[in-house]
Amino acid sequence: MKDFKLIAKTLAGLEDVLAKEVKNLGGKNVRRGNRAVFYEGNLELIYKSNYHLRTALRVLKEIEYFSFKDVDQFYLKCKKIDWAKYFSLEQNFRIDSLVVNSRDFRNSMFASLKVKDAIADYFREKTGKRPNVDTDKPDVIINVHIFNNSCTLSIDSSGESLHKRGYRVKQGEAPLSEVLAAGMILLAGWYGNSDFMDPMCGSGTLAIEAAMIAQNIPPAKFRKEFAFQLWNDFDQLLWDKITEPAPKREFRHTIYASDISGSNLLNAQTNARRALVFNKIQFQKSDFKDLKCEFKNGTIVTNPPYGERLIPEDLNGLYRMIGDKLKQDYAGSEAWILSSSVESMKQIGLRPDKKLELMNGALPCKFDNYKLFSGKRNN
């Protein structure tokens, strides 16, 4: 099989985790980028990347790289590409552009328009007709990246973002992206080797992603479609082989998920049932300060309210309670807390062992790690 240049897009702060995932899948010449990982692999690896990568948002296959002097030459080089190799006149398409630091293209819409015109003119000269553009549900998505006077054109193999796993039908007011949740768990170094807890579970994303990681359930197991299934060279037999059900990895520990809101907990339970992991998670309706369970010597990963979309009456008091509860009840474990509220994080009152930075949507967040122990640190 021929190897292609591939790009897996991700969230800021998850690049190293994604690079490790890509290497484990068999990616060659893996390089870390900004919110992306560059690598090489064949058609099988493209399919596997979409099915198995937990921290990828989408996977792109590079189709052309070129330099240009001006906008006119850019258009001509786009038009020279044999677009019929990638999709037919009967299929519709969309252009996604990312333009960085180019004197010729001041905005991404202008770049998208030029590529669209080049594709339309290519087909018109070949057939007398042009394919349609569909911005909502296209058959083919062309990704354009311009830096200075260099352009990379890629075809999107994923379609909808890979964070849309297919199991979440219920969500609360501030849902956590599945990709971010999986990244947080993998950054914490948890692979199912101990108990796991999210005491403010919301719609259950962290607990469900943990259960899938622990049992090695592919993150895209419940997705119905991918963009590559509409490619000219789609190999159904190869895809069937990759998605053939494999035995689940045995998980001997327990995942605990609790929330103060009964409706949140019901949403989490519904999502866990759809993900077929309900029997691996112990759900409990409880305020964290009152929570009682058999969890010990495990990993706590949680995403408390920030005061952005969810505004508790006393945000600082909430974070002080989190710190007190962790220190009093969970010695021997470790905790990872994600929050955009820097001032509230200070109220936890524990010294972080690690400080990482992540993005939750448009919000810059701290992702701090606390080793929990009895007594004072220097003892």
mmCIF file of N, CA and C in Angstrom, residues 164-166 220-226 229 239 274:
data_model
loop_
_atom_site.group_PDB
_atom_site.id
_atom_site.type_symbol
_atom_site.label_atom_id
_atom_site.label_comp_id
_atom_site.label_asym_id
_atom_site.label_seq_id
_atom_site.Cartn_x
_atom_site.Cartn_y
_atom_site.Cartn_z
ATOM 1 N N LYS A 164 -17.148 13.725 18.233
ATOM 2 C CA LYS A 164 -18.533 13.233 18.202
ATOM 3 C C LYS A 164 -18.511 11.712 18.110
ATOM 4 N N ARG A 165 -18.382 11.082 19.257
ATOM 5 C CA ARG A 165 -18.197 9.636 19.336
ATOM 6 C C ARG A 165 -19.446 8.861 18.905
ATOM 7 N N GLY A 166 -20.617 9.436 19.180
ATOM 8 C CA GLY A 166 -21.835 8.736 18.821
ATOM 9 C C GLY A 166 -22.589 8.155 20.003
ATOM 10 N N ALA A 220 -14.245 5.453 18.361
ATOM 11 C CA ALA A 220 -15.220 5.688 17.283
ATOM 12 C C ALA A 220 -16.121 4.478 17.035
ATOM 13 N N LYS A 221 -16.178 3.575 17.990
ATOM 14 C CA LYS A 221 -16.961 2.347 17.824
ATOM 15 C C LYS A 221 -18.426 2.639 17.495
ATOM 16 N N PHE A 222 -18.962 3.747 18.019
ATOM 17 C CA PHE A 222 -20.386 4.014 17.865
ATOM 18 C C PHE A 222 -20.696 5.060 16.788
ATOM 19 N N ARG A 223 -19.661 5.518 16.076
ATOM 20 C CA ARG A 223 -19.900 6.463 14.973
ATOM 21 C C ARG A 223 -20.473 5.739 13.768
ATOM 22 N N LYS A 224 -21.362 6.427 13.055
ATOM 23 C CA LYS A 224 -22.037 5.804 11.917
ATOM 24 C C LYS A 224 -21.321 6.046 10.595
ATOM 25 N N GLU A 225 -20.597 7.161 10.461
ATOM 26 C CA GLU A 225 -20.001 7.465 9.163
ATOM 27 C C GLU A 225 -18.739 8.306 9.281
ATOM 28 N N PHE A 226 -17.898 8.164 8.264
ATOM 29 C CA PHE A 226 -16.655 8.916 8.132
ATOM 30 C C PHE A 226 -16.561 9.401 6.688
ATOM 31 N N GLN A 229 -15.384 7.094 3.687
ATOM 32 C CA GLN A 229 -16.280 6.087 3.126
ATOM 33 C C GLN A 229 -16.886 6.524 1.790
ATOM 34 N N TRP A 239 -11.959 -1.930 5.765
ATOM 35 C CA TRP A 239 -12.674 -1.268 6.859
ATOM 36 C C TRP A 239 -13.388 -2.287 7.751
ATOM 37 N N ARG A 274 -25.522 3.867 26.413
ATOM 38 C CA ARG A 274 -25.302 3.892 24.965
ATOM 39 C C ARG A 274 -23.875 3.491 24.615
#
